[in-house]
Coordinates of C-alpha atoms and ligand atoms in Angstrom, one line a residue:
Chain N
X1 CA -20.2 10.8 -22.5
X2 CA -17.4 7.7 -23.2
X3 CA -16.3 6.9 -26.2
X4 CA -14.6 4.0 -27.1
X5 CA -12.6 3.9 -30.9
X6 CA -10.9 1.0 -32.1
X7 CA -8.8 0.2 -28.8
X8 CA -6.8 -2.8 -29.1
X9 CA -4.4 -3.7 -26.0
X10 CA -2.1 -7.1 -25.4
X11 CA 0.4 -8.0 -23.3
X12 CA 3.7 -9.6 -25.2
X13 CA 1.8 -11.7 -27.9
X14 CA -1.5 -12.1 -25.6
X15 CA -4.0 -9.5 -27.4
X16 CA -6.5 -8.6 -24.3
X17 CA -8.3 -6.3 -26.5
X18 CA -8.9 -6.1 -30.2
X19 CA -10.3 -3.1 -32.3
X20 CA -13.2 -2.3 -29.5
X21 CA -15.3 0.5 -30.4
X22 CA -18.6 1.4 -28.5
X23 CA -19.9 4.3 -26.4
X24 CA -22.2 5.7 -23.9
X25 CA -24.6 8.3 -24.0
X26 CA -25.8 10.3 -21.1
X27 CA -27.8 8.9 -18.9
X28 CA -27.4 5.8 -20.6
X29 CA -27.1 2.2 -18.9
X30 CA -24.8 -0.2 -20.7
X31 CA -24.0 -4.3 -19.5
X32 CA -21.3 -5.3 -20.4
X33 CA -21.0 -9.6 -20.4
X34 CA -18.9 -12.1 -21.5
X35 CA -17.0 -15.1 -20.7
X36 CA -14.3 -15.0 -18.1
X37 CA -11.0 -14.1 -19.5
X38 CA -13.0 -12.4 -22.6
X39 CA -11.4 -8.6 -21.5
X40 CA -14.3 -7.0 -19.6
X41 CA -12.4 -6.1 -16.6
X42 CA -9.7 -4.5 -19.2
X43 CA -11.7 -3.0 -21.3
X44 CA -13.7 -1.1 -18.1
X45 CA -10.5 0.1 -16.6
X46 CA -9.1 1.5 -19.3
X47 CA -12.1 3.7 -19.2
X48 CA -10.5 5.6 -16.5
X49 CA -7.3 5.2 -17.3
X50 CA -6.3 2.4 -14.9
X51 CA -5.6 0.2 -17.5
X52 CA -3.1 1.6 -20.0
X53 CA -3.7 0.7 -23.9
X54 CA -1.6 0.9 -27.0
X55 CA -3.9 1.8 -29.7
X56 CA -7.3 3.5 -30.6
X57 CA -8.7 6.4 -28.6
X58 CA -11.0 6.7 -25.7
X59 CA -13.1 10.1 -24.8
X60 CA -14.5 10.8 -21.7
X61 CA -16.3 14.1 -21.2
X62 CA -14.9 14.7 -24.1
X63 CA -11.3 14.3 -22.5
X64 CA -9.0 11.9 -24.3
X65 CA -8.0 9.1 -22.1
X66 CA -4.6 7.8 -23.9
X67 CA -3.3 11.0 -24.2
X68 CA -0.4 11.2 -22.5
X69 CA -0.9 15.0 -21.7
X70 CA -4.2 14.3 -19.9
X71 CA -4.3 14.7 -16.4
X72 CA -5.9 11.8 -15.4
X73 CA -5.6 11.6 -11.9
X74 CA -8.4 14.6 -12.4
X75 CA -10.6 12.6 -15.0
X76 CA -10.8 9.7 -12.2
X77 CA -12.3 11.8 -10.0
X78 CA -15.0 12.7 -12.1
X79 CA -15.4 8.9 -13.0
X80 CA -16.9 6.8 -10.7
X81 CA -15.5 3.4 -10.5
X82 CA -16.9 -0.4 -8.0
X83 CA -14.9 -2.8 -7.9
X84 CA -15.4 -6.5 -7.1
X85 CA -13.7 -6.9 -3.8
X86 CA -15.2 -3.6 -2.8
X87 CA -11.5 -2.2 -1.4
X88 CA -12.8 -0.3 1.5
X89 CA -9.8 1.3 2.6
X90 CA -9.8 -1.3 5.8
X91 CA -7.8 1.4 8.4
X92 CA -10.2 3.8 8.0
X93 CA -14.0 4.1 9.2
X94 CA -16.7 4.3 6.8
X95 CA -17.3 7.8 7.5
X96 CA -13.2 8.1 6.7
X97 CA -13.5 6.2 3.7
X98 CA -16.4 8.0 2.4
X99 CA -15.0 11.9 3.4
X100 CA -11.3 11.0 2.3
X101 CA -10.8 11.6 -1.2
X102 CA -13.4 14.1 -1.0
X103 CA -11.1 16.2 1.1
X104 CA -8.1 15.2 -0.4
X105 CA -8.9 15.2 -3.7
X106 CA -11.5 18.0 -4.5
X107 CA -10.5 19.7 -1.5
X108 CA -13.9 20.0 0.6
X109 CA -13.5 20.9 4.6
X110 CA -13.8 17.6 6.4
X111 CA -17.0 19.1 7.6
X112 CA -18.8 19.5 4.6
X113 CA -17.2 16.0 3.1
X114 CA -18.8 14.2 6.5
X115 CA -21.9 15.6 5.8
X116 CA -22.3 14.5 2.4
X117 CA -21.1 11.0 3.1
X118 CA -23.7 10.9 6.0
X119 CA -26.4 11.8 3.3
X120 CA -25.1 9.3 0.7
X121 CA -24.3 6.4 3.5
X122 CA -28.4 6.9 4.8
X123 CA -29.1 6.8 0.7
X124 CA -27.5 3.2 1.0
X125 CA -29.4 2.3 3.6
X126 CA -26.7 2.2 6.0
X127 CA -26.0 5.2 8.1
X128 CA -26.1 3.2 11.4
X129 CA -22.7 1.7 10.2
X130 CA -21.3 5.1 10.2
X131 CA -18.8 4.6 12.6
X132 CA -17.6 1.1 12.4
X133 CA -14.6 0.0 10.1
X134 CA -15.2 -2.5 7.2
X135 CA -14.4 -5.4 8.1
X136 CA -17.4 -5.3 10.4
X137 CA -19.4 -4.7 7.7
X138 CA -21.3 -7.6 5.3
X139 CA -20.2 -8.2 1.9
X140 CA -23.2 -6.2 0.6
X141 CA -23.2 -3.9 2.9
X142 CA -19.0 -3.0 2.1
X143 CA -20.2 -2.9 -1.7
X144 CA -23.1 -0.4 -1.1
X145 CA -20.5 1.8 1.1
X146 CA -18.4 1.5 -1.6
X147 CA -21.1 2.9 -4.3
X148 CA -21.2 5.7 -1.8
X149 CA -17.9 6.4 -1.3
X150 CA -17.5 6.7 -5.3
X151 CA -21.1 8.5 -5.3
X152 CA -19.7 11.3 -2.9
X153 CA -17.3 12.8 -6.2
X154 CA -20.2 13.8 -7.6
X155 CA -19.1 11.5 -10.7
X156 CA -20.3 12.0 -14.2
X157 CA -20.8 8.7 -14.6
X158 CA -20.4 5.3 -13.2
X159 CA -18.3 2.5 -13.8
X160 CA -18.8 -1.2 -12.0
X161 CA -16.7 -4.2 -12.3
X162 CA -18.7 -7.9 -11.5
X163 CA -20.0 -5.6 -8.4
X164 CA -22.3 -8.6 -6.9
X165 CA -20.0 -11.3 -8.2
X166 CA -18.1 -11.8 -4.8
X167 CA -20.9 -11.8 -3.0
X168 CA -23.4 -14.1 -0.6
X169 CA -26.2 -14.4 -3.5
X170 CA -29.1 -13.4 -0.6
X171 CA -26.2 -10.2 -0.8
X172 CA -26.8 -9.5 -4.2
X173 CA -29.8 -7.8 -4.5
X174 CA -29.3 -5.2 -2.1
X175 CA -26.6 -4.1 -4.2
X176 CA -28.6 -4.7 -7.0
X177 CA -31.3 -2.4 -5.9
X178 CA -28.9 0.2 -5.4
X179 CA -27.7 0.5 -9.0
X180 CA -31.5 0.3 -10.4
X181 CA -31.9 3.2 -8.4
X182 CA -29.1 5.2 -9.9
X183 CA -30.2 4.1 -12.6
X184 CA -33.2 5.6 -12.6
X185 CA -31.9 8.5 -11.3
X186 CA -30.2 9.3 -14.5
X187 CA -26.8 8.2 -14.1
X188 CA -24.6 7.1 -16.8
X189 CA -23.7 3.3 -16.1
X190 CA -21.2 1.0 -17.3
X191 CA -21.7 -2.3 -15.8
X192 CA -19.9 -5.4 -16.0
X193 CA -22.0 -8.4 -14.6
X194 CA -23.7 -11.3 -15.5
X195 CA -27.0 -10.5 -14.0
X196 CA -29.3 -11.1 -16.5
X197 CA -32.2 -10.1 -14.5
X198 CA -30.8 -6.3 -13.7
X199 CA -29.5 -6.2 -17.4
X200 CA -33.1 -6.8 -18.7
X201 CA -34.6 -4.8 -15.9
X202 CA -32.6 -1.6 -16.4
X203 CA -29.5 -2.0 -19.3
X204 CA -30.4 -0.1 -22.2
X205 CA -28.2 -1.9 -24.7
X206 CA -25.9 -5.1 -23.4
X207 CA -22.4 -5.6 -25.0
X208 CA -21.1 -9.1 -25.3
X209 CA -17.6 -9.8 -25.5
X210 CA -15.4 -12.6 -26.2
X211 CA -11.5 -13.1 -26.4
X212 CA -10.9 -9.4 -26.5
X213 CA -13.8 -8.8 -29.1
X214 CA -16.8 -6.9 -28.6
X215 CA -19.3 -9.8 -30.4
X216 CA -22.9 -8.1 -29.7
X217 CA -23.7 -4.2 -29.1
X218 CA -27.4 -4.6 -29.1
X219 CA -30.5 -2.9 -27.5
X220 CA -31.6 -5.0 -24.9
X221 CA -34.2 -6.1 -26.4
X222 CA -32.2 -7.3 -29.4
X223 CA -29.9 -9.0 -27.6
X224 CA -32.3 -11.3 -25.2
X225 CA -34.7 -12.1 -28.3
X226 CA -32.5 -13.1 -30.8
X227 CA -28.5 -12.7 -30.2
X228 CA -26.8 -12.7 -33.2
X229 CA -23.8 -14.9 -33.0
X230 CA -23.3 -18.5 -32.0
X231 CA -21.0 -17.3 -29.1
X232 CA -23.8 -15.3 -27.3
X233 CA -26.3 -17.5 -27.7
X234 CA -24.5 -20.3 -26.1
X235 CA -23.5 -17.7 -23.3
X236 CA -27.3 -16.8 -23.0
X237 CA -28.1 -20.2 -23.0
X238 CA -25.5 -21.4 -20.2
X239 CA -26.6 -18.1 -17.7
X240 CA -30.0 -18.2 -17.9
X241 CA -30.3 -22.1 -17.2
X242 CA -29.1 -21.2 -13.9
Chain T
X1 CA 39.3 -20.5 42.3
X2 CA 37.6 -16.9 41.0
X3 CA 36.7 -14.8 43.8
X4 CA 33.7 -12.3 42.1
X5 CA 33.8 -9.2 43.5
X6 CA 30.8 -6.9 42.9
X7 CA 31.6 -4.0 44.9
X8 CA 33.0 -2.1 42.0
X9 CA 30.0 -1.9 40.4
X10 CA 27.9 0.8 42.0
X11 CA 30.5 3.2 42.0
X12 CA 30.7 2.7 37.9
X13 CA 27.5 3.5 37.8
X14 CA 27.3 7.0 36.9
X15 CA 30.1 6.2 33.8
X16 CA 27.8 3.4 32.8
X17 CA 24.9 5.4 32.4
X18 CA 26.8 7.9 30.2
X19 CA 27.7 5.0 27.9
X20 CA 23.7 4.0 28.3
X21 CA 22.7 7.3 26.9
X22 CA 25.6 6.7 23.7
X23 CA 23.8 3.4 23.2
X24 CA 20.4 4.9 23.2
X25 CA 21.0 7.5 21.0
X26 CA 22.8 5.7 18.3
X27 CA 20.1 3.1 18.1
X28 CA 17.0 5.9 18.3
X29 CA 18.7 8.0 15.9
X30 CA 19.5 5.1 13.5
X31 CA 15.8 3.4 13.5
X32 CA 13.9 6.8 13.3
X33 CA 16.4 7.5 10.1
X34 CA 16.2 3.6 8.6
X35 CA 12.7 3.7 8.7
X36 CA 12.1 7.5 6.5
X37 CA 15.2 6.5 4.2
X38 CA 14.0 3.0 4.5
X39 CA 10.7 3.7 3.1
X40 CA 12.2 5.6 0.7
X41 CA 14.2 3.2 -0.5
X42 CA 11.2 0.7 -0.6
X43 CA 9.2 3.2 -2.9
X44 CA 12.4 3.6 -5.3
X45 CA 12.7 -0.2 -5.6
X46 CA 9.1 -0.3 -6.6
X47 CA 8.9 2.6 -8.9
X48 CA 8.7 2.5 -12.2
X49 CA 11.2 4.1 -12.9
X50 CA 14.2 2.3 -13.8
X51 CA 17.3 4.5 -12.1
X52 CA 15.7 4.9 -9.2
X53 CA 14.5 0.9 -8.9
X54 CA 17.9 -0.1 -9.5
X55 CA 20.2 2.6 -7.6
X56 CA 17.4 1.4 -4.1
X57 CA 18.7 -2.5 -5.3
X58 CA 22.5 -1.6 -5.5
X59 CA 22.6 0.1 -2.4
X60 CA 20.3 -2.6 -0.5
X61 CA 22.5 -5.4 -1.6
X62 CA 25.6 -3.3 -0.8
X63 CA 25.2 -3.0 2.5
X64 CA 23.1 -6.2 3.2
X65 CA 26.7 -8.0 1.5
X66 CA 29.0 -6.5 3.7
X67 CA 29.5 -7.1 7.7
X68 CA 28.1 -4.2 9.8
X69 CA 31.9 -4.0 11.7
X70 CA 33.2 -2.9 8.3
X71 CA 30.9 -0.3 7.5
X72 CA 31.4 1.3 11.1
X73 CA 35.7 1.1 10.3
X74 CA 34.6 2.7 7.0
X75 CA 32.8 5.4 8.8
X76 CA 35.4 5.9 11.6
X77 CA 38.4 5.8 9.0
X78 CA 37.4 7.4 5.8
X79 CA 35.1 9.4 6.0
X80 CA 35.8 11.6 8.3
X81 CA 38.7 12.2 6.8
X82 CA 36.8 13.5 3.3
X83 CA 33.9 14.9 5.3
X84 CA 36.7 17.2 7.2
X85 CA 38.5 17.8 3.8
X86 CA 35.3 19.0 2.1
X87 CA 33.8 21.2 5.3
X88 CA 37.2 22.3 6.6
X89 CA 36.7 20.5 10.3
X90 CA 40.4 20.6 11.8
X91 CA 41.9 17.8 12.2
X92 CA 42.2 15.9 15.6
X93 CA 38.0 16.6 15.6
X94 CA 36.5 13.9 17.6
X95 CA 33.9 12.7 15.4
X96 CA 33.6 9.3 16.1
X97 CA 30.1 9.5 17.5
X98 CA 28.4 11.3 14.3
X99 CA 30.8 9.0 12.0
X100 CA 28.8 5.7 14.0
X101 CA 25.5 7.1 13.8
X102 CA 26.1 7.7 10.0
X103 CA 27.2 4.4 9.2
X104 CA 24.2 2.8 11.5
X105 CA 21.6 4.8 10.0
X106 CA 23.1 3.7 6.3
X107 CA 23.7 0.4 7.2
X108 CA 20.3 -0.4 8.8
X109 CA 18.5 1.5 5.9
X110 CA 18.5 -1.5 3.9
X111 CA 17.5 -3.9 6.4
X112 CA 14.9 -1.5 7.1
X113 CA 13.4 -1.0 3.2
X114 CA 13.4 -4.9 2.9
X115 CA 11.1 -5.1 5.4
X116 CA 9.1 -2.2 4.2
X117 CA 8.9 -3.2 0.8
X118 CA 7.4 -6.8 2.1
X119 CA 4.9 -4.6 3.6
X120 CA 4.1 -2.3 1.0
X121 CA 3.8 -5.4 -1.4
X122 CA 1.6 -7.2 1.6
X123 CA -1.1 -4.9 0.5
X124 CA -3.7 -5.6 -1.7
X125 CA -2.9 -4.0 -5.4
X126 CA -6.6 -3.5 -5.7
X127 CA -6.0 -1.1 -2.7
X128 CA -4.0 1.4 -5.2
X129 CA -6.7 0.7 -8.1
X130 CA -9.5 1.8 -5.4
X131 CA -7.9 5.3 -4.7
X132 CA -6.3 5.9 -7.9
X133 CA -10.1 5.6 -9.3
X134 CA -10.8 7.9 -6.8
X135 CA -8.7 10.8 -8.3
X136 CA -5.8 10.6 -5.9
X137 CA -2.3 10.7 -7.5
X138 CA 0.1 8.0 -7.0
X139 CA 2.4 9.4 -4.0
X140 CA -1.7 9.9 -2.0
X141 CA -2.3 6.6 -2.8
X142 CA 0.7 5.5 -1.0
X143 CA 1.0 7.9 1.8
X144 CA -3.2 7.6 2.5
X145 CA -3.8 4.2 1.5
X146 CA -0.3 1.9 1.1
X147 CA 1.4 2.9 4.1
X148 CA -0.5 2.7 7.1
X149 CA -1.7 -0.2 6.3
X150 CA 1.7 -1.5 5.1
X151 CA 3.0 -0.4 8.8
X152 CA 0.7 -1.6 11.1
X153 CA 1.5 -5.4 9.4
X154 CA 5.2 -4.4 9.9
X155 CA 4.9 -2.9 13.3
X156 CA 6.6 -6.0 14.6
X157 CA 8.8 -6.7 12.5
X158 CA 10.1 -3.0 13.0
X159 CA 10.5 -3.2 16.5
X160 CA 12.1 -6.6 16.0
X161 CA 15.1 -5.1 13.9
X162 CA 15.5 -1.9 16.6
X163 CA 15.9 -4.6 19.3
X164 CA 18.4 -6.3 16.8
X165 CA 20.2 -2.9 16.7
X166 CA 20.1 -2.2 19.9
X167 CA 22.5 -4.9 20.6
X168 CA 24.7 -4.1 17.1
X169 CA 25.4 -1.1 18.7
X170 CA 28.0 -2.6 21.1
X171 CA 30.8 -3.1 17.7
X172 CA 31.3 0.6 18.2
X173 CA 34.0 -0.8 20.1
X174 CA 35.8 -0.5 17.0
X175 CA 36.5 3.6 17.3
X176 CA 37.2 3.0 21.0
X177 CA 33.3 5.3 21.2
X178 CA 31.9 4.4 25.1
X179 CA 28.7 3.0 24.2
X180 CA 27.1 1.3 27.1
X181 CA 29.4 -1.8 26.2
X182 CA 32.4 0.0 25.7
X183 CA 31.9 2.2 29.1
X184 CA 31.6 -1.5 30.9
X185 CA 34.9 -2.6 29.3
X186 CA 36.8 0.5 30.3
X187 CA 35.6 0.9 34.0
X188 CA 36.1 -2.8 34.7
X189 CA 39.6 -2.8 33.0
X190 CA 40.3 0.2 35.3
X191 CA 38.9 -1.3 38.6
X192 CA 40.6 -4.5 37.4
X193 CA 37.1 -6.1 37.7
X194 CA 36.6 -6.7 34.3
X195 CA 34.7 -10.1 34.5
X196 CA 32.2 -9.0 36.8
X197 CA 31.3 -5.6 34.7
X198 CA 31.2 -7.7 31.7
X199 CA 28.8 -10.2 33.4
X200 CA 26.9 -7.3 34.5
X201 CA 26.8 -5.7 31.5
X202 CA 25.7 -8.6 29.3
X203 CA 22.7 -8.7 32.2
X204 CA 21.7 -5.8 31.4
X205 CA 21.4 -6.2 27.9
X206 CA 19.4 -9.4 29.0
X207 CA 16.8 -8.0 30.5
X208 CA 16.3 -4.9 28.3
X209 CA 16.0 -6.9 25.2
X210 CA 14.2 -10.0 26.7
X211 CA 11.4 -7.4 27.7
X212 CA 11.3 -5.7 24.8
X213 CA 10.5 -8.7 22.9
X214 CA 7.9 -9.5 25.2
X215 CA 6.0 -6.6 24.9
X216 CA 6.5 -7.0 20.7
X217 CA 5.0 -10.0 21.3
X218 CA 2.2 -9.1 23.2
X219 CA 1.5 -6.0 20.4
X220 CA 1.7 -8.7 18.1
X221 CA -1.2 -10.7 20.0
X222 CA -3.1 -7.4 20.3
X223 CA -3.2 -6.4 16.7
X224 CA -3.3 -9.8 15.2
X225 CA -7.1 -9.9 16.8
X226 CA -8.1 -6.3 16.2
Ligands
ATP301 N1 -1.0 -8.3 -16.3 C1 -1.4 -9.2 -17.2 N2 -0.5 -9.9 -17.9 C2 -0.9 -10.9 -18.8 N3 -2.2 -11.2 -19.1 C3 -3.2 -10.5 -18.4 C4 -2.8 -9.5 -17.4 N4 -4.0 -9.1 -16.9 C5 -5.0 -9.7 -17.5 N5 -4.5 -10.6 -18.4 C6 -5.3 -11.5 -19.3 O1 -6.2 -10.7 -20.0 C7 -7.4 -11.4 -20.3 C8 -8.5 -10.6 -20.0 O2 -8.6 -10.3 -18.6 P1 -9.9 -9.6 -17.9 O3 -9.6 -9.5 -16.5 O4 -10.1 -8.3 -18.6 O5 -11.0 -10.6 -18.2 P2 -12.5 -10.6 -17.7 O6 -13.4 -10.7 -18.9 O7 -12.7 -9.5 -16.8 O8 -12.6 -12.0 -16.9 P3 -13.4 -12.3 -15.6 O9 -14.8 -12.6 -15.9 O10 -12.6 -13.6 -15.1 O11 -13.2 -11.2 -14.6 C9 -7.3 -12.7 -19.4 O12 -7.1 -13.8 -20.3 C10 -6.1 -12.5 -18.5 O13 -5.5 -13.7 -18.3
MG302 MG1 -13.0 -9.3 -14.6

């Protein structure tokens, strides 16, 4: 489903990314973790092609993301994508926010768009928000909007950046529970977070990066039992202490 | 000691209205085009693209170096006479009125696309990142996402700059057009009441400004709590 081939990335002398390669099968769930700095954010958003990069390749559905010929505006709507801060579009109501990009992007009557936002927002737990605008929402509850706004494109798969990290921690698990649940469902996940307890709960292999390097791609299980280099370990060490 | 004599000033009315309605349009017509080539020229400055980023700088800092009184001469001396060259207008065509509306709209254009370009840039960039993940192309992102929010913090600020221009409208004096200002002068000069139409005149202005501000601020107050 992604596949990720020796992409390197740096801006001036500052390399961001060096010779990643990884990838995600169908119905896979990967975590991505690290240090802050270490390129996760990067790496995740050149995924879909919001982060440009100057060497290696990356596939998506089999469509090549660096190639300048690709239409990627169209990839991005197959491609799923959380971000930290949430960015609800704040003007618009949920039901706007969730129906907006389906209309305007895949072209589905506004009828048919509120409808399936409706279903996705009550999914969430939240259709008796429907109407207000986000900044009367909670932290958690403008994240889970936003994993239905993203859920409404019918994506392929998912990608999440630190999703809970901005968040009131009695927040996080609401938002948490969401993602095990599409995660159960069968949806290809990309996750960048540094909850250890969803990672060993639902990841099915965890990557570990540092300064641009992808250090560990392990199996869960690998990676929690014995982490291979020194950097991981004292990652582990420092995050689970907490 | 000055005897004031107001008497003169009903009967000029009428004329003064006519030179109301100058006013009015020259200032509508020049915010309504400063804002669309405004934001235009905000979107250039910020595009990637290099020629188009710096042809929106040069022409800001053009007219943002130069006093507005010069442009409207340039208007009302020059051009005309190319623009009547190039369409074959006779000569001896009064065009005095579309020659001040052109250089308004121009001149105010960059006023207008640095204030717009603050506004575009007041928005989160994460706001970009959110619909361009969503499959929407750049120019969506900007007219679904950017802009509104970028004018509703500006809304102010816009109305601000048409109040401003409101009052810039008076140097039309300089092509003799009877703007509101210009219509004062010439009936008071004609009565031989001059200081009295001025002093009305400039009371007018008063009032219609002063208001207009107040009710800026008090849009101000009402969307700064929404
Ligand atoms: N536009 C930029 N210009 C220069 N350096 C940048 C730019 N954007 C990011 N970087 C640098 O790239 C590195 C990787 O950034 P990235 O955001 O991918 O890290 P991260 O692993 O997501 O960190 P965090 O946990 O803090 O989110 C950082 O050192 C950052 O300073
Ligand atoms: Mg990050």
């Amino acid at each position: 489903m992604i596949k990720i081939t020796n992409v390197s990335k740096h801006y001036g002398d500052f390399k961001v990314l060096t010779d990643c390669t990884t990838s995600v099968s169908k119905g896979e769930v990967i975590v991505v973790c690290g240090p802050s700095g270490s390129g996760k954010s990067t790496l995740i958003k050149c995924v879909n092609g919001l982060e440009p990069f100057q060497a290696g390749e990356i596939f998506v559905d089999g469509t090549s993301v660096g190639d300048p010929k690709t239409n990627l505006s169209k990839l991005r709507a197959k491609v799923g994508m959380v971000f930290q801060n949430f960015e609800l579009f704040p003007h618009m109501s949920i039901t706007q926010n969730l129906a907006i990009a389906q209309v305007k992007v895949l072209g589905r009557s506004q009828e048919e768009a509120m409808d399936k936002g409706l279903k996705l927002l009550d999914r969430v737990g939240l259709k008796a928000q429907a109407a207000k605008f986000p900044g009367q929402l909670s932290g958690g509850q403008q994240q889970r909007v936003a994993i239905a706004r993203a859920l409404a494109m019918d994506p392929i798969c998912m990608l999440f950046d630190e999703p809970t990290s901005a968040l009131d921690p009695e927040m996080v698990n609401e938002v948490l529970d969401v993602m095990t649940e599409l995660a159960h469902e069968g949806m290809t996940m990309m996750c960048v977070t540094h909850e250890m307890g969803f990672a060993k709960r639902v990841a099915d292999r965890v990557i570990f990066m540092d300064q641009g390097h992808i250090v560990e791609d392990d199996s869960k299980e690998e990676f929690f039992a014995n982490p291979r280099s020194e950097r991981a370990q004292q990652f582990l060490a420092k995050i689970l202490h907490h | 000691m000055y005897e004031f004599d107001w008497s003169s000033i009903p009967g000029a009315l009428p004329f003064l209205w006519e030179g109301m309605k100058v006013t009015l349009v020259i200032t509508v017509q020049a915010v309504l085009i400063g804002i669309v080539w405004g934001t235009l020229l905000a979107m250039m400055r910020l595009s990637p693209i290099k020629a188009l980023s710096w042809f929106a700088a040069g022409y800001v800092n053009l007219f943002r170096a130069v006093p507005l009184v010069m442009v409207l001469l340039w208007f009302f001396l020059i051009v005309p006479e190319f623009v009547g060259q190039l369409f074959n207008i006779p000569r001896g065509t009064d065009m005095r009125l579309s020659s001040a509306m052109a250089g308004f709209a121009l001149f105010e254009s960059a006023y207008y696309s640095e204030i717009i370009r603050a506004g575009i840039q007041s928005v989160p960039k994460g706001q970009i990142s959110a619909a361009s993940a969503l499959g929407m192309t750049y120019a969506q992102a900007m007219r679904l996402v950017v802009l509104p929010q970028a004018f509703r913090n500006m809304v102010p600020l816009l109305l601000t700059q048409g109040i401003i221009l409101f009052q810039d409208t008076s140097l039309v004096y300089v092509s003799a057009l009877a703007d509101f200002f210009g219509a004062a002068y010439k009936v008071g000069d004609r009565d031989g009441r001059l200081v009295e139409m001025l002093l009305f005149a400039g009371a007018v202005y008063f009032v219609i400004c002063f208001s207009a501000s107040l009710l800026v601020k008090r849009l101000q107050k009402k969307y700064s709590t929404a």
